[in-house]
Short mmCIF file of C-alpha atoms and ligand atoms in Angstrom, two decimals:
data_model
loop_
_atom_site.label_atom_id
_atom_site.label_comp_id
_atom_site.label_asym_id
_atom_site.label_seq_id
_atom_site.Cartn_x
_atom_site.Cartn_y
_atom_site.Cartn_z
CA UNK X 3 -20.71 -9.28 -21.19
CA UNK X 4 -21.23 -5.68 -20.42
CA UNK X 5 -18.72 -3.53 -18.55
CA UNK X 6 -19.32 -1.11 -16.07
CA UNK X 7 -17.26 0.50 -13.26
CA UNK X 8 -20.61 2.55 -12.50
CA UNK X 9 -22.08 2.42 -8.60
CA UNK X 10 -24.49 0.28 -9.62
CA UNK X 11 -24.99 -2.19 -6.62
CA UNK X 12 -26.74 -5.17 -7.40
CA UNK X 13 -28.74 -7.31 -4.67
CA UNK X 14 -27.09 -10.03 -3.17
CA UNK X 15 -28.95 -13.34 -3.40
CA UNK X 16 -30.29 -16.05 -6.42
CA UNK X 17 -30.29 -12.54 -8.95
CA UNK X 18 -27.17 -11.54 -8.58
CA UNK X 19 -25.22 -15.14 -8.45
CA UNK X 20 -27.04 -16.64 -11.57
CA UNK X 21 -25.02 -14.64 -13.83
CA UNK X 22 -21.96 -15.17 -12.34
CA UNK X 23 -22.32 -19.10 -12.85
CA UNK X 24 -21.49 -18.65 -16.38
CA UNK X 25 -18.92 -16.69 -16.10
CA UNK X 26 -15.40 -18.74 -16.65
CA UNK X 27 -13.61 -16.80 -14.40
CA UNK X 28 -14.52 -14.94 -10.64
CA UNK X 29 -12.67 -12.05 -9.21
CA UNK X 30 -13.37 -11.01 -6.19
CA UNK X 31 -12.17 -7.57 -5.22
CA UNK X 32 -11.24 -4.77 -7.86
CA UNK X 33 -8.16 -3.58 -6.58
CA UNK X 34 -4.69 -3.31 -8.51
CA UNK X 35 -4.42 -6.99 -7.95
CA UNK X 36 -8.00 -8.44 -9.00
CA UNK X 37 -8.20 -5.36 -12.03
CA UNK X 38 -5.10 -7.08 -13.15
CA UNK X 39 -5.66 -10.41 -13.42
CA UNK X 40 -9.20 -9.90 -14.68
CA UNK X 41 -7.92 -7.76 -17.62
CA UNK X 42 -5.30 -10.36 -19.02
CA UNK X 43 -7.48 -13.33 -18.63
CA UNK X 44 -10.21 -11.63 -20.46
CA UNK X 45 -7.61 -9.94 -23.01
CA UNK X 46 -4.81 -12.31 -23.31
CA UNK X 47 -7.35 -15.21 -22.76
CA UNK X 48 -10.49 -14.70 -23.83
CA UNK X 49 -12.31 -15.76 -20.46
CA UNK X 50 -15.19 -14.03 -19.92
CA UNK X 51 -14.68 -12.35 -16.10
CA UNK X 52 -16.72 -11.52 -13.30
CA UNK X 53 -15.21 -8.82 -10.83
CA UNK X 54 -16.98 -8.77 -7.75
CA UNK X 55 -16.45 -5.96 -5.36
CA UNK X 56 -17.74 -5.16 -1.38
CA UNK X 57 -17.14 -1.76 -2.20
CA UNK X 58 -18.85 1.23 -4.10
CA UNK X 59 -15.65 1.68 -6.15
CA UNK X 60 -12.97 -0.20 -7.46
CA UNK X 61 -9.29 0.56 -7.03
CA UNK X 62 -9.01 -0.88 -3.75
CA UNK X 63 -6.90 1.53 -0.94
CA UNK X 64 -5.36 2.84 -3.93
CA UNK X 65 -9.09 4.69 -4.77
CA UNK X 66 -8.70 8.80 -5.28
CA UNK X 67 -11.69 10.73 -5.57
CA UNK X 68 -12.78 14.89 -5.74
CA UNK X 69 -13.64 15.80 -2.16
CA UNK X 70 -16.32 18.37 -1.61
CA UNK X 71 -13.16 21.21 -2.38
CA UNK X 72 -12.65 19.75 -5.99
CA UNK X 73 -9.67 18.85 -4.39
CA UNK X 74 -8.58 15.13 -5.75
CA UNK X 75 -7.63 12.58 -2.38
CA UNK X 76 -6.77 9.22 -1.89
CA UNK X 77 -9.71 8.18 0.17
CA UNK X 78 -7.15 5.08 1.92
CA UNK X 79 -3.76 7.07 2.22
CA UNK X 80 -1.32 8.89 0.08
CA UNK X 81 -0.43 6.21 -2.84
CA UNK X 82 2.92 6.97 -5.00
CA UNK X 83 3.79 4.57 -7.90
CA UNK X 84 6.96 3.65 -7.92
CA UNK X 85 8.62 0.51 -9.29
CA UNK X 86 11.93 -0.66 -10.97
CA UNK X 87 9.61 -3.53 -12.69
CA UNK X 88 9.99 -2.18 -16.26
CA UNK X 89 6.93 -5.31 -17.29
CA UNK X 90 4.63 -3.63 -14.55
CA UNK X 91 5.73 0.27 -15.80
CA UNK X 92 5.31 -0.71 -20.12
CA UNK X 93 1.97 -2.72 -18.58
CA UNK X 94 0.03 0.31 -16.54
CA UNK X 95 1.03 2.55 -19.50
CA UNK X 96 -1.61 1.25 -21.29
CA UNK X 97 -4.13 2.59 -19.33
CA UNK X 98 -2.87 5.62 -18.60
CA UNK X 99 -0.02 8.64 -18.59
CA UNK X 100 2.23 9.70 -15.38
CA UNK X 101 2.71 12.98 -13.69
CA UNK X 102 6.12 13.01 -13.02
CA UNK X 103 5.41 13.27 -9.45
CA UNK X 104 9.10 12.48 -7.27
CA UNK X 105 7.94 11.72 -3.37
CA UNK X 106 9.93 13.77 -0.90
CA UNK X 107 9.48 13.13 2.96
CA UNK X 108 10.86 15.88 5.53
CA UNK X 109 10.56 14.33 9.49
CA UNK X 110 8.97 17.40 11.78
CA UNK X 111 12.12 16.80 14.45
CA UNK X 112 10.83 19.52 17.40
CA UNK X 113 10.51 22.00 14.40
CA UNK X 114 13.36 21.01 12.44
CA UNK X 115 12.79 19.63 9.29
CA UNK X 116 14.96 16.65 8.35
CA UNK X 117 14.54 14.44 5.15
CA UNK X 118 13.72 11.52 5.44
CA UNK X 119 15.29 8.82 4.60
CA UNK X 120 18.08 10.56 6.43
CA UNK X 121 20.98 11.03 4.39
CA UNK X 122 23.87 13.25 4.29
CA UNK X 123 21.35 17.06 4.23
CA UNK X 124 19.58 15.91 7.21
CA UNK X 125 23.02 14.93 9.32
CA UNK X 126 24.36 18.60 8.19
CA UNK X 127 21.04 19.83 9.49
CA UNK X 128 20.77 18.08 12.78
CA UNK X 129 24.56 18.08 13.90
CA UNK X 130 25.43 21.12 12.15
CA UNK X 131 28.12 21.71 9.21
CA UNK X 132 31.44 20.44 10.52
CA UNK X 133 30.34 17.52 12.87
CA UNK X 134 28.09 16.93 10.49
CA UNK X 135 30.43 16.30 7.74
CA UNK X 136 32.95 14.20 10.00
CA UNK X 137 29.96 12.08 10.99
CA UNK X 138 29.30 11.58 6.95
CA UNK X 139 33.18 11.22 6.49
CA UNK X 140 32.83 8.01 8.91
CA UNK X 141 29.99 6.42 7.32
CA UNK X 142 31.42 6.81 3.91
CA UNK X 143 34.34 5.13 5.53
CA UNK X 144 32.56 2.22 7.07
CA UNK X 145 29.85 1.21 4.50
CA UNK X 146 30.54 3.29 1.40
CA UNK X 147 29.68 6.32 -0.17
CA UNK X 148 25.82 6.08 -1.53
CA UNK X 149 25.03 3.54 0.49
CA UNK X 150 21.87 2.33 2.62
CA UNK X 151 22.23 1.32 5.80
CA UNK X 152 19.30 -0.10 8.01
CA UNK X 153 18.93 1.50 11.38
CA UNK X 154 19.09 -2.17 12.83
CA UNK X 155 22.62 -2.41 10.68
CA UNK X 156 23.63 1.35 11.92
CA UNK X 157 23.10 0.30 15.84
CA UNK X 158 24.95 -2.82 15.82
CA UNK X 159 27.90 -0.08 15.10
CA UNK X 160 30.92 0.12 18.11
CA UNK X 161 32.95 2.77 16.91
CA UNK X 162 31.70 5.80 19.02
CA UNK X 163 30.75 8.29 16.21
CA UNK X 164 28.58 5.93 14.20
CA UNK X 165 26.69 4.91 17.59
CA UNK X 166 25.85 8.77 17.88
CA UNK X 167 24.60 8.73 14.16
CA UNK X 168 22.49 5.58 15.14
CA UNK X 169 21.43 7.14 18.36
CA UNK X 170 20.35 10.48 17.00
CA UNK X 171 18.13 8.63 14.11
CA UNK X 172 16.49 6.18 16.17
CA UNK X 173 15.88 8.12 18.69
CA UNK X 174 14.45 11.23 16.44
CA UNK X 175 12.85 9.11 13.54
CA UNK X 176 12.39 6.13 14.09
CA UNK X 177 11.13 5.15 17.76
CA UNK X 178 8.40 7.32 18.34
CA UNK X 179 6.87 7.09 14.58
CA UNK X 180 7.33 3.04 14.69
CA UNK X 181 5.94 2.82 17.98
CA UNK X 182 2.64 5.03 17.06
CA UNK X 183 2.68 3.09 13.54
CA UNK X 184 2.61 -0.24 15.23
CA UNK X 185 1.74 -0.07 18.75
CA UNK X 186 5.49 -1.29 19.52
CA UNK X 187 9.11 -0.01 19.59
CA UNK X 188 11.44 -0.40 16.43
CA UNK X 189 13.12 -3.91 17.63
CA UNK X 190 9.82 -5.55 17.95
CA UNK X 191 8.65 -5.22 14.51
CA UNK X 192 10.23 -7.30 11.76
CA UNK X 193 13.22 -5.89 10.30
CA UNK X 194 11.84 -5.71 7.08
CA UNK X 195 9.70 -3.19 8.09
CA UNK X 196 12.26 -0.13 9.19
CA UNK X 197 14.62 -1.83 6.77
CA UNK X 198 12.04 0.16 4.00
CA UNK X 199 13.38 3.47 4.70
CA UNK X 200 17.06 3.21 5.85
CA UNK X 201 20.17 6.02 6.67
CA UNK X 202 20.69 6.75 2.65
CA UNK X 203 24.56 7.98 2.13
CA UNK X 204 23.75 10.25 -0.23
CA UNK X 205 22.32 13.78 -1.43
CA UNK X 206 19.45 12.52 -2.96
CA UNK X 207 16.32 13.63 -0.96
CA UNK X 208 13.82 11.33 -2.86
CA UNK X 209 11.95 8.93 -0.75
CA UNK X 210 12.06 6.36 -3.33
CA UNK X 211 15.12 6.23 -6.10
CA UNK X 212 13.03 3.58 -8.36
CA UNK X 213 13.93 3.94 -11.98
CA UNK X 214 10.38 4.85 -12.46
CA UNK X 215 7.95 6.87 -10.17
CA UNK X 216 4.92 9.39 -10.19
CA UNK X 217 0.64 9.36 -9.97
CA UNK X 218 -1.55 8.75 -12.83
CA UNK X 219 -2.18 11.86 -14.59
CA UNK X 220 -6.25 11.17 -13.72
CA UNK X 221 -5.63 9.30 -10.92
CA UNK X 222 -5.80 4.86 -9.64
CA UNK X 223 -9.39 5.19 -9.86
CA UNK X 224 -9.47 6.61 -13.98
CA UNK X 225 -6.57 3.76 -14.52
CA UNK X 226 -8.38 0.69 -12.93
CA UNK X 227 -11.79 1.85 -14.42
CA UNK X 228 -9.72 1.62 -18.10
CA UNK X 229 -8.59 -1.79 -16.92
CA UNK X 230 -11.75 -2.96 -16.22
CA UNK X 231 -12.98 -1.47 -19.54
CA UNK X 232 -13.46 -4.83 -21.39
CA UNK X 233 -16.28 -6.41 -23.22
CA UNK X 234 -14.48 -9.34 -21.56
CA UNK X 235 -15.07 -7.93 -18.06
CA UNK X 236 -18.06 -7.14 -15.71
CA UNK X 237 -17.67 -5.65 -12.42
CA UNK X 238 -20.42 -5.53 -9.86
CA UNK X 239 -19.92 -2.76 -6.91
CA UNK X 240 -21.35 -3.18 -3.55
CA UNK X 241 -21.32 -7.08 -4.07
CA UNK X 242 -19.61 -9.27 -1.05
CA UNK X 243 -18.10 -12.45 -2.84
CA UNK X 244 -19.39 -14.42 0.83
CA UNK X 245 -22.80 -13.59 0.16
CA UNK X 246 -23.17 -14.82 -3.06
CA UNK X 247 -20.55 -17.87 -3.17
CA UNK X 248 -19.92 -20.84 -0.68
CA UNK X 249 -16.19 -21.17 0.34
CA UNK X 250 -15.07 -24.39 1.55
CA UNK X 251 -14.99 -28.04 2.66
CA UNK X 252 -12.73 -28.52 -0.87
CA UNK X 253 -15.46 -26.70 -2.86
CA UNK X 254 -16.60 -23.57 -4.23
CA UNK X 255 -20.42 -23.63 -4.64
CA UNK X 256 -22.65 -20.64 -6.00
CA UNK X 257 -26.31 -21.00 -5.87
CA UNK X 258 -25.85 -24.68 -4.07
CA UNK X 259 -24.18 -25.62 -7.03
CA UNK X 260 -20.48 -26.33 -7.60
CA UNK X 261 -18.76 -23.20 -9.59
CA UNK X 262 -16.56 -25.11 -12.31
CA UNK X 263 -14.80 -21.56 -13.11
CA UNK X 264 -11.46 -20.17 -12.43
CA UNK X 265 -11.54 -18.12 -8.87
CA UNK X 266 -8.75 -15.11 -8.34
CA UNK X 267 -9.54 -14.08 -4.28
CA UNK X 268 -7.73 -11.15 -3.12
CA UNK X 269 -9.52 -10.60 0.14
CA UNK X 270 -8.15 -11.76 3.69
CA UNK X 271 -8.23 -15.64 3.62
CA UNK X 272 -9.07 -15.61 7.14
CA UNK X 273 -12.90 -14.04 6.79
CA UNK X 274 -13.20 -16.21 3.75
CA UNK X 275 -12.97 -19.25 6.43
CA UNK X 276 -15.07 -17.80 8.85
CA UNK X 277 -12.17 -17.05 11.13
CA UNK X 278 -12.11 -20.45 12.10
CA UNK X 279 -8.51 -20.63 13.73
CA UNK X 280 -8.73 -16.68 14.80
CA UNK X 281 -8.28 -13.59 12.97
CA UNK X 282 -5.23 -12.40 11.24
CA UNK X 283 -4.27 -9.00 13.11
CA UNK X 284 -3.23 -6.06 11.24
CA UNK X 285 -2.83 -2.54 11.86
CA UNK X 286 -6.07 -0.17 10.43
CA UNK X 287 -5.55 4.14 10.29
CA UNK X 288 -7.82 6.89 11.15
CA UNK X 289 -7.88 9.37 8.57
CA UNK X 290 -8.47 12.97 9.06
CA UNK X 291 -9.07 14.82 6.48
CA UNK X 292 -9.34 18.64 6.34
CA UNK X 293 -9.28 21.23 3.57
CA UNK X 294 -7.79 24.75 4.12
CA UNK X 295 -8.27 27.94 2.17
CA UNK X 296 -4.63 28.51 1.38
CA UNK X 297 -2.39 27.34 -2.05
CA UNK X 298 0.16 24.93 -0.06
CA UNK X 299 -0.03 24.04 3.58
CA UNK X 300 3.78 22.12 3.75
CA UNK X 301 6.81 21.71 1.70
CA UNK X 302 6.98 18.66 0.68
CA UNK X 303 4.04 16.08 0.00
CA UNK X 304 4.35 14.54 3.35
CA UNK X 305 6.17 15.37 6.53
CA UNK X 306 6.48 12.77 9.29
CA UNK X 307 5.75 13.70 12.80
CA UNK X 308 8.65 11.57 14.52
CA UNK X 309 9.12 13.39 18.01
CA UNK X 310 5.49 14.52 18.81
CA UNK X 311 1.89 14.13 17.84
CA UNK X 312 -0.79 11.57 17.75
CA UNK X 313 -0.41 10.90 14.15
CA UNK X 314 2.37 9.55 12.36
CA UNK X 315 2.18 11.92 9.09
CA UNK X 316 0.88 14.44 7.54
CA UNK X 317 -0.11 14.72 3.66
CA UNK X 318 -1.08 17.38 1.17
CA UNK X 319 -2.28 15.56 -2.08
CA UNK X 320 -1.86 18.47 -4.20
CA UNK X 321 2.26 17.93 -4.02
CA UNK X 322 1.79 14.53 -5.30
CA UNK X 323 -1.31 14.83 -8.00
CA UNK X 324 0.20 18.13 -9.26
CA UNK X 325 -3.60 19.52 -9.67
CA UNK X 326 -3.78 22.91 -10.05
CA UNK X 327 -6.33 24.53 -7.26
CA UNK X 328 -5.49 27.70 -6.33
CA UNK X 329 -6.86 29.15 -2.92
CA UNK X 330 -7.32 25.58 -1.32
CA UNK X 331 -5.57 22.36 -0.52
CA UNK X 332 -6.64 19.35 1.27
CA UNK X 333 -4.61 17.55 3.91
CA UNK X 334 -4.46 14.02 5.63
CA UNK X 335 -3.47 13.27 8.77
CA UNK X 336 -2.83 9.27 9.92
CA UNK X 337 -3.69 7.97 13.46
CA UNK X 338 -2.57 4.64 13.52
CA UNK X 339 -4.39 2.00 15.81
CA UNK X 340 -5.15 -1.51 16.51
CA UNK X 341 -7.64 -3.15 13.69
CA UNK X 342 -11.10 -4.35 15.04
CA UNK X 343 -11.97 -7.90 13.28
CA UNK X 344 -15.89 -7.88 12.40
CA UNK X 345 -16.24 -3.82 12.16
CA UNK X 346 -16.23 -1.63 10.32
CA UNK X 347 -12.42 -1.20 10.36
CA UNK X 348 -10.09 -1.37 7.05
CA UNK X 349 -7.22 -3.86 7.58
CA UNK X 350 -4.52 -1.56 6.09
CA UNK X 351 -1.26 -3.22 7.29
CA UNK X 352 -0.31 -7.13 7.90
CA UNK X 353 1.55 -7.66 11.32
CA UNK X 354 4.78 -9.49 10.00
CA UNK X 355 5.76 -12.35 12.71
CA UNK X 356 5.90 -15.96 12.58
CA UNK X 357 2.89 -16.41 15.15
CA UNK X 358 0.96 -14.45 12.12
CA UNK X 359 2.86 -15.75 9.40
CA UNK X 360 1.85 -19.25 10.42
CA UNK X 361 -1.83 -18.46 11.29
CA UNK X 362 -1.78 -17.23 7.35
CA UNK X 363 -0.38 -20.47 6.04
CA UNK X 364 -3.34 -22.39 7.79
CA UNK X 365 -5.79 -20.36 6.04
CA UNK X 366 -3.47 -20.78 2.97
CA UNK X 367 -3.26 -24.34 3.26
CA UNK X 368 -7.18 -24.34 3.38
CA UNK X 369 -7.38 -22.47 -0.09
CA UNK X 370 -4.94 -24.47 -1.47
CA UNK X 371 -7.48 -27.22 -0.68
CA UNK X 372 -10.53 -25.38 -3.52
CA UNK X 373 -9.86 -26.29 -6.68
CA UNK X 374 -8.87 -23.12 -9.39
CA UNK X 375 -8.61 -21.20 -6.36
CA UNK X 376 -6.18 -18.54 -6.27
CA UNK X 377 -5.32 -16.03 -3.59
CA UNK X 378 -3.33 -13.09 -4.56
CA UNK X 379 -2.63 -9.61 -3.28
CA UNK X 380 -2.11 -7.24 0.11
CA UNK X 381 -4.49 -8.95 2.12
CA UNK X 382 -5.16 -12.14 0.56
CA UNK X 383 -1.47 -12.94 0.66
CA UNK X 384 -0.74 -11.40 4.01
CA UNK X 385 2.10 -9.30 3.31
CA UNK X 386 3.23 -5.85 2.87
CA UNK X 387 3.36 -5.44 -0.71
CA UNK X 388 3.58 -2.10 -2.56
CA UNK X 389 1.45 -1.75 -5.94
CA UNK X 390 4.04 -2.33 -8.44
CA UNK X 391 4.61 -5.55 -6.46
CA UNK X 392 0.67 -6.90 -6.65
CA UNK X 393 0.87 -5.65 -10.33
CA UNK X 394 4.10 -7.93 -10.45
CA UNK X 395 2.73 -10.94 -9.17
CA UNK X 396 -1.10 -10.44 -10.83
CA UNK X 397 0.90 -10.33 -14.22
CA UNK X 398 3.14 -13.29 -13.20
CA UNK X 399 0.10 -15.75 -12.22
CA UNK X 400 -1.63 -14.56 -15.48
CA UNK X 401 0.99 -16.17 -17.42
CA UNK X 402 0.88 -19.36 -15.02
CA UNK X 403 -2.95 -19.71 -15.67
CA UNK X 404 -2.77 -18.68 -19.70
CA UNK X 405 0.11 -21.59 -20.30
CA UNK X 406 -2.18 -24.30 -18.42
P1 FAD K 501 -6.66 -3.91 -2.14
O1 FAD K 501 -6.32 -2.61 -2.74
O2 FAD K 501 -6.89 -3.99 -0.65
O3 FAD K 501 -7.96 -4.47 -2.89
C1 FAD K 501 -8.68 -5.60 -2.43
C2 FAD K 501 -10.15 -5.36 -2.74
O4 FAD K 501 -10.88 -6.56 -2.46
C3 FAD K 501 -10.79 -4.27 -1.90
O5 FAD K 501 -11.34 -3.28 -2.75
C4 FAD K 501 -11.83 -5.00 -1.08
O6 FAD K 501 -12.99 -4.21 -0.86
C5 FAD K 501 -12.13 -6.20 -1.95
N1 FAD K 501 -12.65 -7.35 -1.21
C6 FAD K 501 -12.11 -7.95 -0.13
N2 FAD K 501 -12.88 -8.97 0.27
C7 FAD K 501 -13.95 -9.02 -0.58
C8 FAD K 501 -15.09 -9.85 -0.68
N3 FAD K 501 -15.32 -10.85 0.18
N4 FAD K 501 -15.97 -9.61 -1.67
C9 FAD K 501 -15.77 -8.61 -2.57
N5 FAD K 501 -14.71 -7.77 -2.50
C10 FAD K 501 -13.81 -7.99 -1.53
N6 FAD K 501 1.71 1.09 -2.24
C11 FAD K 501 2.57 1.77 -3.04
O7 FAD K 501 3.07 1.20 -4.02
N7 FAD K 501 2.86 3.10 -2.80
C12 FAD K 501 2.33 3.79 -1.76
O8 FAD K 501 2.62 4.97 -1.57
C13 FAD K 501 1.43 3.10 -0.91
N8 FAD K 501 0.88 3.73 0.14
C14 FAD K 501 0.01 3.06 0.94
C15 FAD K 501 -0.55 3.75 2.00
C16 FAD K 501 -1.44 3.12 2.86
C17 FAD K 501 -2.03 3.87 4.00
C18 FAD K 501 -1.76 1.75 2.63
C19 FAD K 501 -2.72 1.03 3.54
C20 FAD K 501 -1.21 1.05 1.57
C21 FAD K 501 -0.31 1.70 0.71
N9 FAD K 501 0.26 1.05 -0.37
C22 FAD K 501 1.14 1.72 -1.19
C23 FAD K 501 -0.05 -0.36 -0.67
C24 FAD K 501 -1.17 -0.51 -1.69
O9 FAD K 501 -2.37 0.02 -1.14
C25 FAD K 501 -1.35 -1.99 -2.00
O10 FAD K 501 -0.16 -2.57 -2.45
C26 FAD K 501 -2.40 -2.27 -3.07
O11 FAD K 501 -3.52 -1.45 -2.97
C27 FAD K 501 -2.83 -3.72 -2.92
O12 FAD K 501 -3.76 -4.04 -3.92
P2 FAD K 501 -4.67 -5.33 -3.72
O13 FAD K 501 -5.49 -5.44 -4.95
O14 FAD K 501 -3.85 -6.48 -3.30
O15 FAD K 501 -5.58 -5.01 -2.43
N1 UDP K 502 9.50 4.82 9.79
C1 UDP K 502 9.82 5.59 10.90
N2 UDP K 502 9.97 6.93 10.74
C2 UDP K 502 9.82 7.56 9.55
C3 UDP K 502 9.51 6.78 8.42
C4 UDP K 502 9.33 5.41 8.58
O1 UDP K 502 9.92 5.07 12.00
O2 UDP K 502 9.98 8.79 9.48
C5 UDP K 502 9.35 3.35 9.96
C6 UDP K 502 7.97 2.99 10.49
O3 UDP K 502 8.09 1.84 11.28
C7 UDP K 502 7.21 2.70 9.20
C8 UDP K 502 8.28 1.99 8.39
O4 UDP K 502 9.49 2.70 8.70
O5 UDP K 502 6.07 1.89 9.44
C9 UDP K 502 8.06 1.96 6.90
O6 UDP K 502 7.83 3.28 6.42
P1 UDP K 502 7.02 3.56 5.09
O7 UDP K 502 7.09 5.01 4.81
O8 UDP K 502 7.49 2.62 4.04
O9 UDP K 502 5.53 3.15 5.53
P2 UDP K 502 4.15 3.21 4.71
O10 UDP K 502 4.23 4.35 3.74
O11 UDP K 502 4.02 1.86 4.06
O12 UDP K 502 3.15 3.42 5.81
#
């Protein structure tokens, strides 16, 4: 088979699905999760792979790309690698080198700038010096010192100081940020969700400590493209897997005919079903992009707009890619909204709550019904996973399918 991460769409239809029928494997999307699995079944198992993609690149959200600048921007929001999976770390480093690149986060707090996740600088900061360091001197009390402590876990707090601490950072972080990000207030989204960037006790102004973290030197699009490159492999861009395959009723069928192949789906399960019990809701962005004629535009690679604003953050890529481009730099800003099913709309973030959770496992149940069918990923899955954790899981069913 011939490989190809070129922008070559084909036309749906009898031509494009008569290769794919002798292919033993189908992937359909070539994100981190489908570029995965399609690289160790056609390395580690000799399958010969079909990747078919909806878009004009692969990657998935975690695409970057030169904008008209030269300036290099991830086309679906800032994406930072990090991971304490040492399997998924040795694994990418195959395909390519890191930059390095440590995420820092300040919050934009009525022009005082705060990292984020809050931790022992940003109390100083907000409460000055002394109170500052007596509010510290009770956390470290209470929970220990380099700790993290959820805001839910911080507000459940009695003792009068630690209630102020809570107070101050849900009122200045967390509740107007949460409530643009998800159209609701910080107690009506799943705890999981706020529980991703809690009160660190600490000095440490990273956003992430992982053991590992940084970009790709070239970027997610140079790494998947050297997943993909296998003789093993052939990707087709611009190809919905819907058009070209039947889905359902216990089968998967390609050109009226039953595909006897191994399928890997990692699109949303419910337009795979036709939406037949409703659609899954998530939460889709706005992106604005805009390039200035300056060096830097910010201090840190993203600063969160959590007191003001339509849009939750802001972004400068060049913190995080490290690319040299002196006299411009391009920024991002995020306006979070409501995603339309049937549009043109990208469905960036799963709504985690048991109505939704249990709408999923219908559509799960349903997949679970095709035989060799196996959904995997953001979407497909329905849950908030970071890359490292698709790369996780794509590794984890590659074993499961190599040892049948
Ligand atoms: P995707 O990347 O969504 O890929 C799925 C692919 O399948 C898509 O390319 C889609 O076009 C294709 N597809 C779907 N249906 C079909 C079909 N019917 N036919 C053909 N193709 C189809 N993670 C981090 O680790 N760090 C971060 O900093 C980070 N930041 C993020 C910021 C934003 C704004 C968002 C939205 C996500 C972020 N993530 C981050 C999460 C990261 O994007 C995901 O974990 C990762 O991209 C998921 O990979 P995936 O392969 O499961 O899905
Ligand atoms: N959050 C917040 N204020 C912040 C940072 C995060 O309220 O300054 C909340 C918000 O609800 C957000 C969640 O914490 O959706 C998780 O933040 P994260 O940065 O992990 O979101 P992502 O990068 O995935 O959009």
């Amino acid at each position: 088979m011939s490989s190809t991460t070129e922008p070559t769409p084909r036309p749906d239809g009898p031509g494009a699905s008569a290769p794919v029928s002798g292919a033993d494997v189908l992937v359909v999307g070539a994100g981190l999760a489908g570029s995965t699995i399609a690289r160790e079944l056609a390395e580690r198992g000799g399958r010969r792979v079909v990747v078919l993609e909806a878009r004009q690149h692969v990657a998935g959200n975690a695409y970057d790309v030169v904008d008209e600048a030269g300036v290099l921007i991830h086309q679906y929001g800032p994406h930072i690698f990090h991971t304490n999976n040492q399997r998924v770390v040795e694994y990418l480093s195959r395909f390519t080198d890191w930059n390095g690149y440590s995420h820092e986060v300040l919050a934009n707090v009525h022009g005082l700038f705060l990292p984020v996740p809050v931790n022992k600088i940003s109390l100083r900061l907000a409460f000055g010096k002394q109170r500052g360091d007596e509010l510290i001197a009770k956390l470290v009390g209470r929970f220990g010192d380099g700790e993290k402590v959820t805001i839910r876990q911080l507000r459940e707090e009695s003792d009068a100081d630690l209630a102020e601490v809570a107070d101050y950072v849900y009122r200045n972080v967390f509740l107007t940020y949460t409530t643009k990000q998800w159209g609701v207030g910080p107690d009506e989204v799943d705890e999981s969700v706020t529980a991703r960037v809690p009160v660190f006790i600490s000095e440490d102004c990273r956003y992430f400590q992982d053991a590992h973290q940084g970009l790709p030197v070239d970027g997610y699009t140079a790494l998947v493209q050297c997943m993909l490159e296998h003789p093993g492999i052939e990707v087709r861009l611009g190809v919905d897997a819907r058009q070209v395959f039947e889905f359902g009723d216990g089968e998967v069928r390609v050109g009226g005919e039953p595909f006897g192949g191994t399928v890997i789906y990692t699109g949303p399960l419910d337009e795979l079903f036709g939406n037949r019990f409703g659609s899954l809701p998530y939460r889709t962005l706005d992106f604005d992009f805009e390039t200035l004629q300056q060096d830097r535009f910010q201090p840190s690679g993203t600063v969160n707009y959590t007191v003001s604003e339509d849009f939750t953050r802001i972004t400068e890529f060049k913190h995080l890619t490290r690319q040299d481009a002196p006299g411009r730099t391009t920024i991002v800003r995020e306006f979070p909204r409501d995603y339309v099913p049937d549009s043109t709309d990208e469905a960036y973030y799963p709504i985690i709550d048991p109505a939704n959770l249990e709408l999923h496992g219908r559509y799960a149940e349903l997949a679970s019904e095709l035989p060799d069918f196996h959904a995997i990923g953001r979407l497909a899955e329905y849950r908030y996973f970071n890359m490292d954790q698709v790369v996780a899981r794509a590794l984890k069913l590659a074993d499961r399918l190599l040892a049948d």
